[in-house]
Coordinates of C-alpha atoms in Angstrom, one line a residue:
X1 CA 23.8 -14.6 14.7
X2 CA 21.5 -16.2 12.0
X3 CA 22.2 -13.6 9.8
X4 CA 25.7 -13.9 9.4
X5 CA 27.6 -15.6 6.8
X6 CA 29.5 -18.1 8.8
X7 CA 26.1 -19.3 10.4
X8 CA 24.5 -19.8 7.3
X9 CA 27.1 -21.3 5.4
X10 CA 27.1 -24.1 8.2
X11 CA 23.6 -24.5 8.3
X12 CA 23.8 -25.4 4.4
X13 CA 26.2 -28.0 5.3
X14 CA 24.6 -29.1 7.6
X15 CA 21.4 -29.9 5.7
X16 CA 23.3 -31.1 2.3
X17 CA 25.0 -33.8 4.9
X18 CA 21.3 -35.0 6.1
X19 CA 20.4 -34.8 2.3
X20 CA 23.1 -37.2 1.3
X21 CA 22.6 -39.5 4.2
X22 CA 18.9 -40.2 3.7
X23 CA 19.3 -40.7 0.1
X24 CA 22.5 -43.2 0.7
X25 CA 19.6 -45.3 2.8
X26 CA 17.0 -45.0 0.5
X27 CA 18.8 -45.2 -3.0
X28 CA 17.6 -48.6 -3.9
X29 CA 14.0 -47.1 -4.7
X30 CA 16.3 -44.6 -7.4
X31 CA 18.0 -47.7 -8.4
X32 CA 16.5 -47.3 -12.1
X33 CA 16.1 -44.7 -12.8
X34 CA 20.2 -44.6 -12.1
X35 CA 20.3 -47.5 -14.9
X36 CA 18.7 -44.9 -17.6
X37 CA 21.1 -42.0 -16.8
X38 CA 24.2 -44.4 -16.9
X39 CA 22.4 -45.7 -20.6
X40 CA 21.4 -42.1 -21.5
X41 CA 24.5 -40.5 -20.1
X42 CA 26.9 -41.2 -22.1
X43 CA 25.6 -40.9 -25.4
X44 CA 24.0 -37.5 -24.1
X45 CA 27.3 -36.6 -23.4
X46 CA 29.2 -37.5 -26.5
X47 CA 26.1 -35.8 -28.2
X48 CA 26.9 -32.4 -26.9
X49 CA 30.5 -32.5 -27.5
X50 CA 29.8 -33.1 -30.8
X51 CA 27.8 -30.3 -30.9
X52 CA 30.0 -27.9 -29.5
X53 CA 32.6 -28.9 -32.3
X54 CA 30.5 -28.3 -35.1
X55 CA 28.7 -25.4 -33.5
X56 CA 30.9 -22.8 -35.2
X57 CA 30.2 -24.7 -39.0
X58 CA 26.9 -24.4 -38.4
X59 CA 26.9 -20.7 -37.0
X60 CA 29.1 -20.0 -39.9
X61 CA 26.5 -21.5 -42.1
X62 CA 23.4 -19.7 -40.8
X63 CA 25.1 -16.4 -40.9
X64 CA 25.1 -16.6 -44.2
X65 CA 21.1 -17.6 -44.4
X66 CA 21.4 -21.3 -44.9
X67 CA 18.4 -23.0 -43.7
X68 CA 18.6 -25.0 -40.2
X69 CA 18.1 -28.4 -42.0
X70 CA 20.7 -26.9 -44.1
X71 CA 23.8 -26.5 -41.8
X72 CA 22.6 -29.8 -40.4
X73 CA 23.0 -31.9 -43.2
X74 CA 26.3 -29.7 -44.4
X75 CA 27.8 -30.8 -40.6
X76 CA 26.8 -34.5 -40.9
X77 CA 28.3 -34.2 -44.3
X78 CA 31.7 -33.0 -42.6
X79 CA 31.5 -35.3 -39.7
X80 CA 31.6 -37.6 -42.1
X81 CA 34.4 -36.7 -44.4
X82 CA 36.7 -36.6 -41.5
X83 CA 35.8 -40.0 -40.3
X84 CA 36.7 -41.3 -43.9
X85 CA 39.7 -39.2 -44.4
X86 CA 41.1 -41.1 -41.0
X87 CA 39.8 -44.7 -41.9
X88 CA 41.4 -44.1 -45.7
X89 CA 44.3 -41.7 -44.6
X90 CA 45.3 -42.3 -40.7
X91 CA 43.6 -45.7 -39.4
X92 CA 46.3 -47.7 -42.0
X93 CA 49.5 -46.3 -40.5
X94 CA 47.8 -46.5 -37.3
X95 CA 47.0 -50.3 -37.8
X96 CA 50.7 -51.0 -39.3
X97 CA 52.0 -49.5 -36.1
X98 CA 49.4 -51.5 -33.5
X99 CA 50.4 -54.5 -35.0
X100 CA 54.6 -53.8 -34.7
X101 CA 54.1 -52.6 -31.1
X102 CA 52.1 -56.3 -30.5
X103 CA 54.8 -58.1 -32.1
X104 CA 57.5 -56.5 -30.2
X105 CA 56.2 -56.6 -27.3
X106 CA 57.7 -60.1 -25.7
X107 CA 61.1 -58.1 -26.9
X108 CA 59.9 -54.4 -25.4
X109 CA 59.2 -56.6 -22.0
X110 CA 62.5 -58.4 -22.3
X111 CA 64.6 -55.6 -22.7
X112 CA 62.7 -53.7 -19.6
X113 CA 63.6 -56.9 -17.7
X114 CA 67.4 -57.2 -18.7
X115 CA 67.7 -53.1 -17.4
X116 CA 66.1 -53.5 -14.2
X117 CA 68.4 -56.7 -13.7
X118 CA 71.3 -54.6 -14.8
X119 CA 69.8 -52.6 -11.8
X120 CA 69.6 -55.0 -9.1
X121 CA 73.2 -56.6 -10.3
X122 CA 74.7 -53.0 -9.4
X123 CA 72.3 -52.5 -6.6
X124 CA 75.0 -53.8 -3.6
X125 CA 78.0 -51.1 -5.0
X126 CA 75.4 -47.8 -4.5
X127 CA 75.3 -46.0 -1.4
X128 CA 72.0 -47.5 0.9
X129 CA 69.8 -44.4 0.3
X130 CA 70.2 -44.8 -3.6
X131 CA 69.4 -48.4 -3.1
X132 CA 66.3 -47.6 -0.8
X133 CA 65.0 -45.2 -3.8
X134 CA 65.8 -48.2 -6.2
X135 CA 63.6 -50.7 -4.3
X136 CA 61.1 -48.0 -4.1
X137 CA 61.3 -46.9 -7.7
X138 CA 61.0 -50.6 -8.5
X139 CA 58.1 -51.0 -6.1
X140 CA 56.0 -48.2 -7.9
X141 CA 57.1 -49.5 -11.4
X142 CA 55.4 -52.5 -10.9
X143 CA 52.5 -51.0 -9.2
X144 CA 52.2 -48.5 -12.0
X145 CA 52.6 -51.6 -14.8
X146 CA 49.4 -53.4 -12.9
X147 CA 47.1 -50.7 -13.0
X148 CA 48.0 -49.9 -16.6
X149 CA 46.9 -53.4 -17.6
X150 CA 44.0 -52.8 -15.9
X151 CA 43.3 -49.1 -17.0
X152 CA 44.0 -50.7 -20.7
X153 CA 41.7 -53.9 -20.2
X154 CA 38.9 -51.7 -18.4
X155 CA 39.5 -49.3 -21.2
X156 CA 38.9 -51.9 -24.1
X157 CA 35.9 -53.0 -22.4
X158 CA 34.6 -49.6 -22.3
X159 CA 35.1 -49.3 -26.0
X160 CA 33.4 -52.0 -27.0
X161 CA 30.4 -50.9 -24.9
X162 CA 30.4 -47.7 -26.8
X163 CA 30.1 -49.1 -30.0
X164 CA 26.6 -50.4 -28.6
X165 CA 25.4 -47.1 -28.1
X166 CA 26.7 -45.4 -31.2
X167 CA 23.4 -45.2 -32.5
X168 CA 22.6 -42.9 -30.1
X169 CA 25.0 -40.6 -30.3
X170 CA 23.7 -39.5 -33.7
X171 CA 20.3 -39.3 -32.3
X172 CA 21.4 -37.1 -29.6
X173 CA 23.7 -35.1 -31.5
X174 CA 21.2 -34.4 -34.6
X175 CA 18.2 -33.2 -31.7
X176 CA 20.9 -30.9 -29.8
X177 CA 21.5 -29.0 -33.6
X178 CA 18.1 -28.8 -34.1
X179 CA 16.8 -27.6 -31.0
X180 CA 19.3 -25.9 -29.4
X181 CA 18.0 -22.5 -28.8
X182 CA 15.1 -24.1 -26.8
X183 CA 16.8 -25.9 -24.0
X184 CA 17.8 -22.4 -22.2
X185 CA 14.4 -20.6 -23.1
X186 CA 12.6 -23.8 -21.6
X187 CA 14.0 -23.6 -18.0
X188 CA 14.1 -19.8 -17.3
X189 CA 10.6 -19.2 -18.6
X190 CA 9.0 -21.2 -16.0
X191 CA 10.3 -18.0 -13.8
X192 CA 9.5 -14.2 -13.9
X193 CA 11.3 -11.1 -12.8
X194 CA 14.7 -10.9 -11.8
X195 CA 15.2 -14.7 -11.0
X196 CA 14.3 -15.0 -14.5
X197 CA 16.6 -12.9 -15.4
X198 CA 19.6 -14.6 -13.0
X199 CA 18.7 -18.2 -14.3
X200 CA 19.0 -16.8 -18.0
X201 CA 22.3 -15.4 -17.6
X202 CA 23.6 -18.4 -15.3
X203 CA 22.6 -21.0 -17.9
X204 CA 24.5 -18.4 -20.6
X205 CA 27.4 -18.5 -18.4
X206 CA 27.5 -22.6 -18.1
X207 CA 27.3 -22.3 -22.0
X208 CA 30.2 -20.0 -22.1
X209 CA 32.3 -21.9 -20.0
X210 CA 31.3 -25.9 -21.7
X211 CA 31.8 -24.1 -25.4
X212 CA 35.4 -22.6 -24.3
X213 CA 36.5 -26.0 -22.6
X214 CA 35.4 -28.3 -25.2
X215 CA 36.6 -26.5 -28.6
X216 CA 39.5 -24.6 -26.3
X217 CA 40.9 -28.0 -25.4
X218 CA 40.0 -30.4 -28.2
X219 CA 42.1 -27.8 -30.5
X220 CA 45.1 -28.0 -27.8
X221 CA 45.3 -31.3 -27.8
X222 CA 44.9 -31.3 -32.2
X223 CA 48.1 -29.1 -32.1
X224 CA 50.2 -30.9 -29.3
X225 CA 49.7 -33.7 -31.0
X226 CA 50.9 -32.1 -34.2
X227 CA 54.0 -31.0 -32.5
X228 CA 54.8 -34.6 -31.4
X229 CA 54.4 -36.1 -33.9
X230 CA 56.8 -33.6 -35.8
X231 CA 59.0 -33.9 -32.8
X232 CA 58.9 -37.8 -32.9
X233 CA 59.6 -37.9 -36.8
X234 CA 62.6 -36.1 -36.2
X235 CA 64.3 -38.0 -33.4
X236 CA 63.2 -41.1 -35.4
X237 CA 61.5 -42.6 -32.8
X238 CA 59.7 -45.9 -33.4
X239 CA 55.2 -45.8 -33.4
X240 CA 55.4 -42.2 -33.7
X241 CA 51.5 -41.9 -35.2
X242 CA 50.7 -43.9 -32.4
X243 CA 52.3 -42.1 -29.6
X244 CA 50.9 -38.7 -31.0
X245 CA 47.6 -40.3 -30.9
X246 CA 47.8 -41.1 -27.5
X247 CA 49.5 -37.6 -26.6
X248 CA 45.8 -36.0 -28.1
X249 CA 43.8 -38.0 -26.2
X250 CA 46.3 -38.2 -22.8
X251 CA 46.1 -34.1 -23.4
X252 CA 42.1 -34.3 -22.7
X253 CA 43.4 -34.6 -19.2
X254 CA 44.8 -31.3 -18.4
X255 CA 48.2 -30.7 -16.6
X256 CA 48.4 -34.4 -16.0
X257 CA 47.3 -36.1 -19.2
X258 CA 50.4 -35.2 -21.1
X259 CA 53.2 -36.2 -18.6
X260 CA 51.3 -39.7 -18.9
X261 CA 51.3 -39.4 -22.4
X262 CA 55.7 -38.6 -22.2
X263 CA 55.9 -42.4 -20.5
X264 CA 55.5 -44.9 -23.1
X265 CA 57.3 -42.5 -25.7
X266 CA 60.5 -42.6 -23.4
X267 CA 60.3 -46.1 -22.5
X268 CA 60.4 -47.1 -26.3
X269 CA 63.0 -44.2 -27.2
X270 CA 65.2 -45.9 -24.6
X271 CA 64.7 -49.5 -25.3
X272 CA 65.2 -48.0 -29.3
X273 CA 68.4 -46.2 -28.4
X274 CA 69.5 -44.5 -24.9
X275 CA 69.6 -41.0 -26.8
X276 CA 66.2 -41.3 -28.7
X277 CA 65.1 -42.1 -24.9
X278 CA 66.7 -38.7 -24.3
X279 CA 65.4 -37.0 -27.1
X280 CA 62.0 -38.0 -27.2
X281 CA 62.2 -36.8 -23.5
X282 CA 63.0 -33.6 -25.0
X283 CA 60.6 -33.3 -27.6
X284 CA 57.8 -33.6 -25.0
X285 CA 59.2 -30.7 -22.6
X286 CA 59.5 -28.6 -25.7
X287 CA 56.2 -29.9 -26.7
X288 CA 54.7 -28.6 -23.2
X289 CA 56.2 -25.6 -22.8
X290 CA 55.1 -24.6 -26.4
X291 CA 51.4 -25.4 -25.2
X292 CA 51.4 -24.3 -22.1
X293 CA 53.1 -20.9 -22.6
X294 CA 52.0 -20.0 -26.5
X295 CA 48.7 -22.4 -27.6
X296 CA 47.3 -22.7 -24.3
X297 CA 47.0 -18.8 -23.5
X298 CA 46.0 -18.1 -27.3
X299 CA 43.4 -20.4 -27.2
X300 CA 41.7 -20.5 -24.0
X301 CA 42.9 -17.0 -22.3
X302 CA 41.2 -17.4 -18.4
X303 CA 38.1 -18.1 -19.8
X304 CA 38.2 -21.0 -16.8
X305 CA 40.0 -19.3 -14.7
X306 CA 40.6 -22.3 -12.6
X307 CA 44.1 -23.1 -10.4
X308 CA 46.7 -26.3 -11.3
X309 CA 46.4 -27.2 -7.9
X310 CA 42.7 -27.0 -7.8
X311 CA 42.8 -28.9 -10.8
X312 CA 45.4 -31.5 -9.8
X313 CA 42.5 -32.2 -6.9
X314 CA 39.9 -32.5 -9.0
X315 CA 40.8 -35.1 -11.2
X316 CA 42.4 -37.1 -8.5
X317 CA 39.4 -37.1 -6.8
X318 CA 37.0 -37.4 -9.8
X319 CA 39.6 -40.3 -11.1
X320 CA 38.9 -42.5 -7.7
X321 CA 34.8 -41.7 -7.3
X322 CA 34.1 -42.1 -10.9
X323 CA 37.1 -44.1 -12.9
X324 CA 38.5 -42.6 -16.6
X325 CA 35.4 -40.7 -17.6
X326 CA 35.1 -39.3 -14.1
X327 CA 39.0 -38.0 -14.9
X328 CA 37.4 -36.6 -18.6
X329 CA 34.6 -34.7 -17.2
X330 CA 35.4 -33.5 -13.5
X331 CA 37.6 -30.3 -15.0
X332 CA 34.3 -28.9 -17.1
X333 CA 31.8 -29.8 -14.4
X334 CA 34.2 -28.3 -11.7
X335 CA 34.2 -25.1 -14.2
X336 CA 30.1 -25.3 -14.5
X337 CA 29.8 -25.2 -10.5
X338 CA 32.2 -22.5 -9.8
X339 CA 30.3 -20.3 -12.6
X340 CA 27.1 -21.6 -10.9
X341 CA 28.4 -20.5 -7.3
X342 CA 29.6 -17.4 -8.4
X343 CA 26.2 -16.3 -10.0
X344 CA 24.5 -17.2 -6.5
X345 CA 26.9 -15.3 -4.6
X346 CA 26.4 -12.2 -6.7
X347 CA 22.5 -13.0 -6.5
X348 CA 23.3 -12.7 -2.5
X349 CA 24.9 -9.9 -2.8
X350 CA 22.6 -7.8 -5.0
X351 CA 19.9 -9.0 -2.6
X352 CA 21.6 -7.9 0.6
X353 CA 22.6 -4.7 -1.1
X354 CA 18.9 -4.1 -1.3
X355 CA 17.6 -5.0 1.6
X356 CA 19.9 -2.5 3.6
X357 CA 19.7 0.0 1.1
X358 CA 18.4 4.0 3.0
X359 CA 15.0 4.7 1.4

């Protein structure tokens, strides 16, 4: 019985469950060194999403026998040129359109308040169902308005803690150019043989899969937002810039990220004009089935692999353990376990292939 699958499988349950609940008791001795990966964490993060942006530039660049320090400074050099083109280019507009949406905003609410009285006035002429999905509709409208405000507030606060620790970003981001060929070399090496060779190739596969997420999505998001921002000009809708900022960064959330994004632009459109409510509806729906059936399958293919529904779980799951940036990064480190599990399973496999191989 020990040697069967099930059994095993159990057993490893088993002792991850007894793992977790002796560290939950004694977690206050790993108290700080939980303080330096939260301080660490983030920059590390932002570091190596930086670096698998300008990875390409600087493969490009050393292809053609430009030195490392070379490529290094020519990336910083283009990191940099794009955050002046959209401080002198984009960040006005942007700034123009921030400030409109805070004047308007006593009128935005206003308006939203006159509709959903012109709601409850009617409410006693519609059938009782209708007026149960009303109340309920209502219900979750406010709901949904609360933990905004508090997604925007925590959000803000966030930002400005990040602007703390944008000195390390650089830091990070500079060392990861420099050194990256070293990071894989200096974990499998400490092994020999075949598990040597497993580690290698499952630390090339997590690679794989982080590079095709990061520049797979960060380019989808580029050209959705492209799209409705061309859709928005078009309809004539009101803080388009802005809303097609919000769509690329909403987008980072896949499957999910750019329905939120459709909200605010439809609840402006209408309050602008029932039909540019309409349209602007439209324009995202055309929007998504652009990406989802032409950009998304051009640029990422199955390199992931992974199900909506699984997904869907994930970030719901990832949103209420770990807050927005557990939302950000559950999707890619979902995709770095499965590519993980799969190389131990075939690791398995080849093993018990060759244990009950005939001699």
């Amino acid at each position: 019985m020990t040697k069967k699958l099930w059994f095993q499988v159990g057993v490893g349950i088993l002792l991850a469950m007894l793992i977790i609940k002796y560290f939950m008791e004694i977690q206050g001795i790993f108290s700080p060194l939980v303080i330096i990966a939260k301080a660490i964490f983030i920059p590390l993060l932002l570091g190596g999403v930086l670096y698998y942006i300008t990875e390409p530039i600087q493969r490009f660049l050393e292809k053609r026998n430009v030195p490392r320090w070379g490529s290094i400074l020519a990336v910083m050099a283009i990191l940099v040129a794009v955050v002046w083109i959209f401080v002198a280019i984009i960040a006005p507009p942007v700034t123009k359109q921030v400030n409109n949406l805070v004047e308007n905003t006593p009128t935005i609410a206003t308006e939203i308040n006159d509709i959903t009285y012109a709601l409850f006035q009617q409410k006693d002429n519609l059938p009782p169902k209708l007026e149960e999905s009303i109340d309920g509709a209502v219900e979750s409208l406010q709901t949904i308005a609360i933990n905004f405000g508090k997604w925007v507030v925590q959000f803000l606060q966030s930002l400005f803690q990040a602007v703390f620790l944008v000195i390390l970003v650089p830091f990070f981001f500079i060392f990861i150019l420099k050194d990256h060929e070293k990071f894989a070399p200096f974990i499998y090496n400490f092994f020999s043989g075949k598990r040597r060779e497993w580690i290698k190739k499952t630390l090339h596969d997590i690679d794989t899969v982080l590079r095709s997420y990061i520049q797979g999505q960060l380019l989808i998001s580029f050209l959705l937002a492209i799209l409705l921002f061309a859709g928005y000009m078009i309809i004539g809708l009101e803080y388009a810039l802005l809303l097609a900022i919000f769509g690329l960064f909403m987008n980072l959330i896949p499957f999910i990220g750019p329905w939120i994004s459709a909200v605010p632009a439809i609840i402006i459109g209408l309050i602008q004009d029932p039909k540019i409510g309409i349209f602007a509806a439209v324009v995202m729906v055309i929007a998504q089935q652009v990406e989802s059936n032409l950009i998304t399958p051009n640029v990422m293919g199955k390199s992931l692999d992974i199900h909506p529904l699984t997904v869907i779980t994930v970030i719901l799951a990832a949103g209420n353990i770990g807050g927005f940036l557990g939302i950000i990064v559950a999707v890619p480190a979902y995709a770095v376990g499965k590519a993980i599990v799969k190389n131990i399973y075939a690791r398995r496999k080849e093993i018990k292939s060759a244990a009950t191989k005939t001699i």
